[in-house]
PDB file of C-alpha atoms in Angstrom:
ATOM      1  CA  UNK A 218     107.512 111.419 102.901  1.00 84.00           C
ATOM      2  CA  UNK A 219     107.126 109.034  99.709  1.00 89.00           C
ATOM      3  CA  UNK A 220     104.444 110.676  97.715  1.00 93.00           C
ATOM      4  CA  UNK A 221     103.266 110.319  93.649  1.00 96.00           C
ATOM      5  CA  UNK A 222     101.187 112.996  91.810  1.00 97.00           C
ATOM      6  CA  UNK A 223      99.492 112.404  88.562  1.00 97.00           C
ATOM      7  CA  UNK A 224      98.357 115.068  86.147  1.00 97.00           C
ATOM      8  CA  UNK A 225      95.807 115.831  85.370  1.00 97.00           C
ATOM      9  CA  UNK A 226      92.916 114.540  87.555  1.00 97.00           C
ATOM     10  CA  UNK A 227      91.521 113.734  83.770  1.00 98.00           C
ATOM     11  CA  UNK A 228      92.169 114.422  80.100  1.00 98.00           C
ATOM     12  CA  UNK A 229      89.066 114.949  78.118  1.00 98.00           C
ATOM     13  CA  UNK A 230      90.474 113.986  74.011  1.00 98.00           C
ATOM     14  CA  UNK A 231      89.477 113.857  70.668  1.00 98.00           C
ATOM     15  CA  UNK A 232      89.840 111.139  68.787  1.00 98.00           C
ATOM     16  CA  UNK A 233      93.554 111.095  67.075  1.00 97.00           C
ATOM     17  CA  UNK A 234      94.639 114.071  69.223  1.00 98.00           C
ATOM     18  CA  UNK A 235      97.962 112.699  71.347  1.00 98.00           C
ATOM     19  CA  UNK A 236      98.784 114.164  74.440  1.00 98.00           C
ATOM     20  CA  UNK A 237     100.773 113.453  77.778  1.00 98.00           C
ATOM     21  CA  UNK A 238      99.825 112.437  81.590  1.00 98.00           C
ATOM     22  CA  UNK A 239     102.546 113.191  83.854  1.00 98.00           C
ATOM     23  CA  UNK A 240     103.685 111.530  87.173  1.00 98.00           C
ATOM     24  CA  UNK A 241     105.798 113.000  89.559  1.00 98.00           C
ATOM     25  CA  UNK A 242     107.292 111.178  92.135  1.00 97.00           C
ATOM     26  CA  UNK A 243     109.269 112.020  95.268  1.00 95.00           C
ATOM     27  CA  UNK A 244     110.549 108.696  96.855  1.00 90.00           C
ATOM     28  CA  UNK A 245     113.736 107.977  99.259  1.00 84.00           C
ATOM     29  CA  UNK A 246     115.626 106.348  95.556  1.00 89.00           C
ATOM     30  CA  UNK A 247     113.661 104.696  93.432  1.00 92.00           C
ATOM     31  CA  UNK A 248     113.622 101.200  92.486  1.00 93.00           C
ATOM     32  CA  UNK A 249     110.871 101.180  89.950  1.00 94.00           C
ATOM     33  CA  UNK A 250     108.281 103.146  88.214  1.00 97.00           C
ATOM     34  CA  UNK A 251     105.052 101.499  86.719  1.00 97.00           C
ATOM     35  CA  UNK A 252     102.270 102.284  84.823  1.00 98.00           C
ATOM     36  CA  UNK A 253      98.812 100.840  84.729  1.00 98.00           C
ATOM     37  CA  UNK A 254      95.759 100.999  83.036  1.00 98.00           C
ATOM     38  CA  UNK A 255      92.435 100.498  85.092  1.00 98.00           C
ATOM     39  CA  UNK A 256      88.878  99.926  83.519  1.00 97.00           C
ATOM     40  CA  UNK A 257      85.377 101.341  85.961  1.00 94.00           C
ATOM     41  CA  UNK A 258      84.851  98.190  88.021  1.00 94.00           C
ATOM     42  CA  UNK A 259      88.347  96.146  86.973  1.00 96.00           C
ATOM     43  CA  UNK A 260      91.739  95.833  88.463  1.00 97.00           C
ATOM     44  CA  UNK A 261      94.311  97.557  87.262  1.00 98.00           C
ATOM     45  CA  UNK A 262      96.326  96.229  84.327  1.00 98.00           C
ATOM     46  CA  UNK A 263     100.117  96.211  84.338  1.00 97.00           C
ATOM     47  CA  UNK A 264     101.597  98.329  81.267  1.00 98.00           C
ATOM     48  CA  UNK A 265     105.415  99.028  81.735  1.00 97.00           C
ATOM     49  CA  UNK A 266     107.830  98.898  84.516  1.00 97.00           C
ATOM     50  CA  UNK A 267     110.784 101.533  84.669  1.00 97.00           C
ATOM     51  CA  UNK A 268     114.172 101.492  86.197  1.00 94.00           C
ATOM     52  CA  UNK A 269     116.121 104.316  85.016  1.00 94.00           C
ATOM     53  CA  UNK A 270     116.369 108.154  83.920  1.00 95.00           C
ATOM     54  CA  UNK A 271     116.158 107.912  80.520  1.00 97.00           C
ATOM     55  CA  UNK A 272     114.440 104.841  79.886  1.00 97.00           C
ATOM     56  CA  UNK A 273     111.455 104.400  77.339  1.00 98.00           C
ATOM     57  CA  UNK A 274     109.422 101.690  76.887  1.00 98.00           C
ATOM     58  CA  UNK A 275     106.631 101.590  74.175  1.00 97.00           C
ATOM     59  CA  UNK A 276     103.274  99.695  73.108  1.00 96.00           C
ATOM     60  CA  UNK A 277     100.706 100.154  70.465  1.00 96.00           C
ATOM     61  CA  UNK A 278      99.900 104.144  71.193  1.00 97.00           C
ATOM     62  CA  UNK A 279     101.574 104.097  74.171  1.00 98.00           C
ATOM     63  CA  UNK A 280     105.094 105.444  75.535  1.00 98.00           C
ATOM     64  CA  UNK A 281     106.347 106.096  78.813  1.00 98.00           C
ATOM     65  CA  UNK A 282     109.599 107.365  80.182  1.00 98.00           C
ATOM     66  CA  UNK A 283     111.367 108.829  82.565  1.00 98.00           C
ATOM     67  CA  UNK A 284     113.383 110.894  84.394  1.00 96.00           C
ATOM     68  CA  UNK A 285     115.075 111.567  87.983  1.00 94.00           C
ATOM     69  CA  UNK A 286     111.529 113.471  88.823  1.00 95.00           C
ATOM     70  CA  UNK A 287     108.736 112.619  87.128  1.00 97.00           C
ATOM     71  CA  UNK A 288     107.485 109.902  84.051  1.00 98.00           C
ATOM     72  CA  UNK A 289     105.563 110.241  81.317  1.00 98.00           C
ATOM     73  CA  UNK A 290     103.191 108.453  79.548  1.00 98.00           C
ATOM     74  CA  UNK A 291     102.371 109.703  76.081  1.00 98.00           C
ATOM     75  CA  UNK A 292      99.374 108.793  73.999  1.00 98.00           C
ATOM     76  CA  UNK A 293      99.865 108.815  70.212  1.00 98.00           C
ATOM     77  CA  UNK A 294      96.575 108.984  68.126  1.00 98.00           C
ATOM     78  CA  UNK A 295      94.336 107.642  70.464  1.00 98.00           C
ATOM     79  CA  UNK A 296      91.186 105.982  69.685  1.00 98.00           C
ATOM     80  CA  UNK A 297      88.173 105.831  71.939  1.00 98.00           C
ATOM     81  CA  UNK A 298      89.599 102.182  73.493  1.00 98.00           C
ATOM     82  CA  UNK A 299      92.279 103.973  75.660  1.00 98.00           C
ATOM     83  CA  UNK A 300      89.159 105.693  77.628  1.00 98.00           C
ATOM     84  CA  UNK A 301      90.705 104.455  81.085  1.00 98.00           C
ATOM     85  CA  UNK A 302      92.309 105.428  84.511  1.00 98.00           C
ATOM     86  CA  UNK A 303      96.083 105.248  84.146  1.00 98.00           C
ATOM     87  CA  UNK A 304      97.498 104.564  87.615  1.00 98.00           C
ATOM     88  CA  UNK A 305     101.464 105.717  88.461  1.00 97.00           C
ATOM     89  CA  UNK A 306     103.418 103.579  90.787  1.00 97.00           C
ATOM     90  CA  UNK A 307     106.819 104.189  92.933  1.00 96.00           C
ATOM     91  CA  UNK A 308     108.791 101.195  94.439  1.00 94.00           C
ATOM     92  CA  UNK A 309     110.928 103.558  97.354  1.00 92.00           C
ATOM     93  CA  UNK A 310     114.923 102.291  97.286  1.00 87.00           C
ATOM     94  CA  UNK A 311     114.261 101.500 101.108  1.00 81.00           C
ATOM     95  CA  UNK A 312     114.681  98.012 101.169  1.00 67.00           C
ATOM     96  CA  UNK A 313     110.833  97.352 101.715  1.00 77.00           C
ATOM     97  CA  UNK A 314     107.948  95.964 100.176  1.00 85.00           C
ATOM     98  CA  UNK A 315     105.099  99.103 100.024  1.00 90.00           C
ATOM     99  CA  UNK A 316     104.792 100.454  96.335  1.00 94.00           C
ATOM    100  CA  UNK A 317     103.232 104.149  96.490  1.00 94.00           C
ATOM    101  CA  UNK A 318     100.151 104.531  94.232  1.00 95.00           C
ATOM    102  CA  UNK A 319      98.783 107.759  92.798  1.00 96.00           C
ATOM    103  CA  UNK A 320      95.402 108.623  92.489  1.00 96.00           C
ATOM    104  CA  UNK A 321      94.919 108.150  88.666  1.00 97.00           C
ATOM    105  CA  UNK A 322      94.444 109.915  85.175  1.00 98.00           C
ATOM    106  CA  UNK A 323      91.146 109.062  83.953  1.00 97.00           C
ATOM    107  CA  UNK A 324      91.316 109.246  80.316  1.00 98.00           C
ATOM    108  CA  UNK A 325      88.775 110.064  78.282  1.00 98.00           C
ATOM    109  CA  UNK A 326      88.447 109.533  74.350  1.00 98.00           C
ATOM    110  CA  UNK A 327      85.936 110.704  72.160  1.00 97.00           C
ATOM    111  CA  UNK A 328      85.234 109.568  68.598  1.00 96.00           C
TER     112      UNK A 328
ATOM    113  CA  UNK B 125      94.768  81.038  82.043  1.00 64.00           C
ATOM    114  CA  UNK B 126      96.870  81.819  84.810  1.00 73.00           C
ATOM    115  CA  UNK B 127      95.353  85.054  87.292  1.00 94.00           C
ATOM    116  CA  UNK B 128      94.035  86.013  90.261  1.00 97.00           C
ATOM    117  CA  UNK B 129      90.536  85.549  91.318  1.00 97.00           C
ATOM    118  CA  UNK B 130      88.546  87.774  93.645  1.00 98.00           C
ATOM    119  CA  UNK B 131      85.179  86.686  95.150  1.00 97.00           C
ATOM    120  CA  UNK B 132      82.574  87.479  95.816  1.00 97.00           C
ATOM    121  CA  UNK B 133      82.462  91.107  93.238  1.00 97.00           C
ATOM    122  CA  UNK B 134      79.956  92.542  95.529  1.00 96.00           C
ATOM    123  CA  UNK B 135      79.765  92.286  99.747  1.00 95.00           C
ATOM    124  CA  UNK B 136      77.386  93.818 101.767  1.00 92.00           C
ATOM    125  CA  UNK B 137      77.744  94.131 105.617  1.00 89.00           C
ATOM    126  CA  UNK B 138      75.782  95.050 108.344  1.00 89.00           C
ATOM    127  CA  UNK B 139      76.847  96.531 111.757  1.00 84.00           C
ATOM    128  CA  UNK B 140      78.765  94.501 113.992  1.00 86.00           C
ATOM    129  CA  UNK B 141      79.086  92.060 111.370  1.00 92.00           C
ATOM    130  CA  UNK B 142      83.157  90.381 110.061  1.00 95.00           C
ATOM    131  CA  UNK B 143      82.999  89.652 106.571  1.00 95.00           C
ATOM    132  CA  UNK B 144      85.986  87.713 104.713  1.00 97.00           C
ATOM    133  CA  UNK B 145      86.952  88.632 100.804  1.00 98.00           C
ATOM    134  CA  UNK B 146      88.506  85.722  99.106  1.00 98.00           C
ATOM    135  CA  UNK B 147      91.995  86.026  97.094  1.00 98.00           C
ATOM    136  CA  UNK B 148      93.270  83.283  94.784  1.00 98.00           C
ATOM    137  CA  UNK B 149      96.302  83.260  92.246  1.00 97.00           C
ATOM    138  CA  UNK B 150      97.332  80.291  90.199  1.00 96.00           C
ATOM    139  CA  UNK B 151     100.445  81.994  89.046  1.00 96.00           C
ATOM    140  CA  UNK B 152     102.975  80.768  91.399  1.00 95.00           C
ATOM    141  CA  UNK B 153     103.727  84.152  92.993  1.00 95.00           C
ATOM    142  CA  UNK B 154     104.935  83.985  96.568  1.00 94.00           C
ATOM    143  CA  UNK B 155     104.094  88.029  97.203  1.00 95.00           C
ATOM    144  CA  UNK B 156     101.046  88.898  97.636  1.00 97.00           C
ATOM    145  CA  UNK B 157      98.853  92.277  98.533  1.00 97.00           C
ATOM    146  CA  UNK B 158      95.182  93.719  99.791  1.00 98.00           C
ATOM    147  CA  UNK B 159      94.926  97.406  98.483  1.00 98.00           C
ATOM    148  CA  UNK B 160      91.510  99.742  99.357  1.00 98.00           C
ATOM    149  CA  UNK B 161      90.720 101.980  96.639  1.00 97.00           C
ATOM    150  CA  UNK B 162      88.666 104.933  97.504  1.00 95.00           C
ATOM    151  CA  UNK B 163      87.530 107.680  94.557  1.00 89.00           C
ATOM    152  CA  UNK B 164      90.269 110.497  94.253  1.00 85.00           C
ATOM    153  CA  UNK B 165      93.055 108.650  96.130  1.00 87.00           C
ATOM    154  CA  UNK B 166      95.635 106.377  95.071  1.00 88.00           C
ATOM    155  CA  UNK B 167      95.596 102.615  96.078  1.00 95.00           C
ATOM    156  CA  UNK B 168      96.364 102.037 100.055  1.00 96.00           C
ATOM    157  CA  UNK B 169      97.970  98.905 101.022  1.00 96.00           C
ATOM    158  CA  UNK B 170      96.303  97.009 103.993  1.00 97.00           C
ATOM    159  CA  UNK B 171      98.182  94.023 104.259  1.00 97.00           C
ATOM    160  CA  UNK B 172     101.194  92.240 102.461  1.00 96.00           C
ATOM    161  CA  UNK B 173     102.736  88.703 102.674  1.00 96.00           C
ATOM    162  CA  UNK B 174     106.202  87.797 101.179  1.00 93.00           C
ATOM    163  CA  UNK B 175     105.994  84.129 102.450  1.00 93.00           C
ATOM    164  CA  UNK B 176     103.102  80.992 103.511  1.00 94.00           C
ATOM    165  CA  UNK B 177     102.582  81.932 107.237  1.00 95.00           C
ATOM    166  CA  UNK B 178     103.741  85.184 107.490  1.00 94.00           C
ATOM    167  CA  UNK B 179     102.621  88.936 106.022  1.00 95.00           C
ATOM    168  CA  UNK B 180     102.895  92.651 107.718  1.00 95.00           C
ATOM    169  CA  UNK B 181     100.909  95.329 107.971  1.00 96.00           C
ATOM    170  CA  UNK B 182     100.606  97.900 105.406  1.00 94.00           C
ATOM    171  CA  UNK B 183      99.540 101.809 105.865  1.00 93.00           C
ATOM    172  CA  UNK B 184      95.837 100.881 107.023  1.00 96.00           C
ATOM    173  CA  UNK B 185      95.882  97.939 108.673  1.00 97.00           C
ATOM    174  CA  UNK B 186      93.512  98.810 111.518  1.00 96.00           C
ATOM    175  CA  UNK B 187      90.433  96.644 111.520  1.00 96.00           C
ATOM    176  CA  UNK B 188      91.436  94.359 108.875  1.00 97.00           C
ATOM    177  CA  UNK B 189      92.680  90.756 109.407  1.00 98.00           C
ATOM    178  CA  UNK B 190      94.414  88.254 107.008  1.00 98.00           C
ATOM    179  CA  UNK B 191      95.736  84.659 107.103  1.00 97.00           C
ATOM    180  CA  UNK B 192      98.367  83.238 104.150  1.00 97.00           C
ATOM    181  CA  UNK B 193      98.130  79.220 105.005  1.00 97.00           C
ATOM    182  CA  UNK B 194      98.516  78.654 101.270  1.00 97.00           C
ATOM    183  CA  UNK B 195     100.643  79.926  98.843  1.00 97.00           C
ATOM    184  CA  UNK B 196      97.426  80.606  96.171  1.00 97.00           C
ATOM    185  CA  UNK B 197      95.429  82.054  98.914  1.00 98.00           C
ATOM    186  CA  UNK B 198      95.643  85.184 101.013  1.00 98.00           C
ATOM    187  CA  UNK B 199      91.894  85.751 102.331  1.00 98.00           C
ATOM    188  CA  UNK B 200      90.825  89.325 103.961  1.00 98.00           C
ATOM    189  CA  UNK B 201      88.870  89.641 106.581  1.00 97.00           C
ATOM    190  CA  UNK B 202      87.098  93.027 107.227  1.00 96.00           C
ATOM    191  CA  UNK B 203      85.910  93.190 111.211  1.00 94.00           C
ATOM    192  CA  UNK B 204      83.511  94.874 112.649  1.00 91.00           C
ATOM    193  CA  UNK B 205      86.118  96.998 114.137  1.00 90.00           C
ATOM    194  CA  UNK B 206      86.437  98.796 110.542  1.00 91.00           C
ATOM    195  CA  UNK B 207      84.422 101.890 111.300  1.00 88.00           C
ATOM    196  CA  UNK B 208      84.030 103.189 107.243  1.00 92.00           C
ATOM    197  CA  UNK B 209      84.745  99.713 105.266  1.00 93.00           C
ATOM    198  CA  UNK B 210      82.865 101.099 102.151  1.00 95.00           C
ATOM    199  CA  UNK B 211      85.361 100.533  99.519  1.00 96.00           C
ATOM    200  CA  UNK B 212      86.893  99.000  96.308  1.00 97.00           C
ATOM    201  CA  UNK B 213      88.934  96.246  97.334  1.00 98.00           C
ATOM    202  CA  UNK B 214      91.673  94.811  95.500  1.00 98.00           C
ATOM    203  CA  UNK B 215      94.460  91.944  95.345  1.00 98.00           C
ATOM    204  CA  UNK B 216      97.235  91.635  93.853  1.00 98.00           C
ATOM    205  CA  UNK B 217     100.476  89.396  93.843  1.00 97.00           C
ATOM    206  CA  UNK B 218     104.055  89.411  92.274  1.00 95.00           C
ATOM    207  CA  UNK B 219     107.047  87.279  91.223  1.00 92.00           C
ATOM    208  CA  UNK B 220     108.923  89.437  93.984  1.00 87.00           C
ATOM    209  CA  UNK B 221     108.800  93.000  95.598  1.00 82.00           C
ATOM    210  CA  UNK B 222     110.539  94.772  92.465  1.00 86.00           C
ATOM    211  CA  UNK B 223     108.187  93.211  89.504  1.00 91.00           C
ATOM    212  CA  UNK B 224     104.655  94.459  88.540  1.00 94.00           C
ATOM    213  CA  UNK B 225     101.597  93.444  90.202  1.00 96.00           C
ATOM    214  CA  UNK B 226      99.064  91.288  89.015  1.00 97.00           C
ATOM    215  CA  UNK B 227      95.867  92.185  90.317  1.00 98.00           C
ATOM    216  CA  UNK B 228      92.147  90.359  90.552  1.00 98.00           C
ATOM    217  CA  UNK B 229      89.221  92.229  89.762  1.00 97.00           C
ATOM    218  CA  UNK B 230      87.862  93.549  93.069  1.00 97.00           C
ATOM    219  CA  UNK B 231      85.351  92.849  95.788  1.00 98.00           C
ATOM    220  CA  UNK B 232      83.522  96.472  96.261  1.00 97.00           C
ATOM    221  CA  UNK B 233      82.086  96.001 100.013  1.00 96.00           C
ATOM    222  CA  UNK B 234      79.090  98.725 100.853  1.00 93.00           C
ATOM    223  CA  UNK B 235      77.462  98.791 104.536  1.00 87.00           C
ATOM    224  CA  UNK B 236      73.671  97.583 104.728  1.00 83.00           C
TER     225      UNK B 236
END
């Protein structure tokens, strides 16, 4: 069965200290991996997209890559701002349409 | 700006009641989604529509009900038949199946 797993459930940091979140996924191929950042009471934002082992992609603090398993998404120096839920995402290699979700890091940043 | 609007933010039911969630995009996307968020669980897909006039079920379609007569619009319908509707609902649409989601800013639904 398709299935993503973030960790941790949440990240509790000080301000400036970087850290990871990690998302594994276990999909029939994958097609894409994406990462977005959700606000209490918003949709979910769109933050990078992922197609192969190895790839990073990188904005302001931000940096996510990945490999065959898992991605990560690194925070560098964060500032109270990236207090969020990051969501992971899986497009399955099957041909179809469904995108598997996991159930969030919810980031917090204190000054 | 281009986006997707979600109306109303808040929805309240009562029993025995149908209750439709509005879902427009002015970006041009033909794919577009209905997702429930619940706390601790990731984003479940209801309903999805490639096309105008045509859309499949997702993972938990039971007691939901949609319509795609425009391209901008793709309107949910929760009915009565939705035993536990309480939830965070959310749309979304895409260029096509293998780029990013856009998504609107929710309609949370709560039972009266």
């Amino acid at each position: 069965e398709d299935q993503v797993t973030q960790s941790p459930e949440a990240l509790r940091l000080q301000e400036g200290e970087s850290s990871s979140l990690n998302c594994s996924y276990t999909v029939s191929g994958l097609r894409g991996l994406f990462w977005y950042r959700q606000d209490p009471g918003k949709g979910p934002e769109f933050l990078f997209t992922l197609y192969s082992a190895g790839e990073e992609k990188e904005k302001e603090r931000l940096k996510a890559t990945l490999t065959k398993k898992e991605s990560f998404l690194h925070i560098t120096a964060p500032k109270p701002e990236d207090s969020a839920t990051y969501l992971c995402a899986a497009l399955p290699n099957t041909g179809g349409f469904k995108t598997i979700f996991g159930a969030g890091t919810r980031l917090f940043v204190k000054a | 700006d281009g986006g997707i609007t979600q109306s109303p933010k808040y929805l309240f039911r009562k029993e025995g009641q149908n209750v439709t969630l509005s879902c427009e995009q002015n970006l041009n996307h033909d794919a577009m989604y209905w997702y429930r968020q619940d706390p601790g669980q990731g984003l479940r897909l209801i309903y999805y529509s490639q096309i105008v006039n045509d859309f499949q079920k997702g993972d938990i379609a039971e007691g939901y009900s949609v319509s795609r007569e425009k391209k901008e619009s793709f309107p949910l319908t929760v009915t009565s038949a939705q035993k536990n509707p309480t939830a965070f609902y959310l749309c979304a649409s895409s260029q096509g199946v293998n780029q990013p989601q856009h998504f609107g800013d929710g309609t949370r639904l709560s039972i009266l």
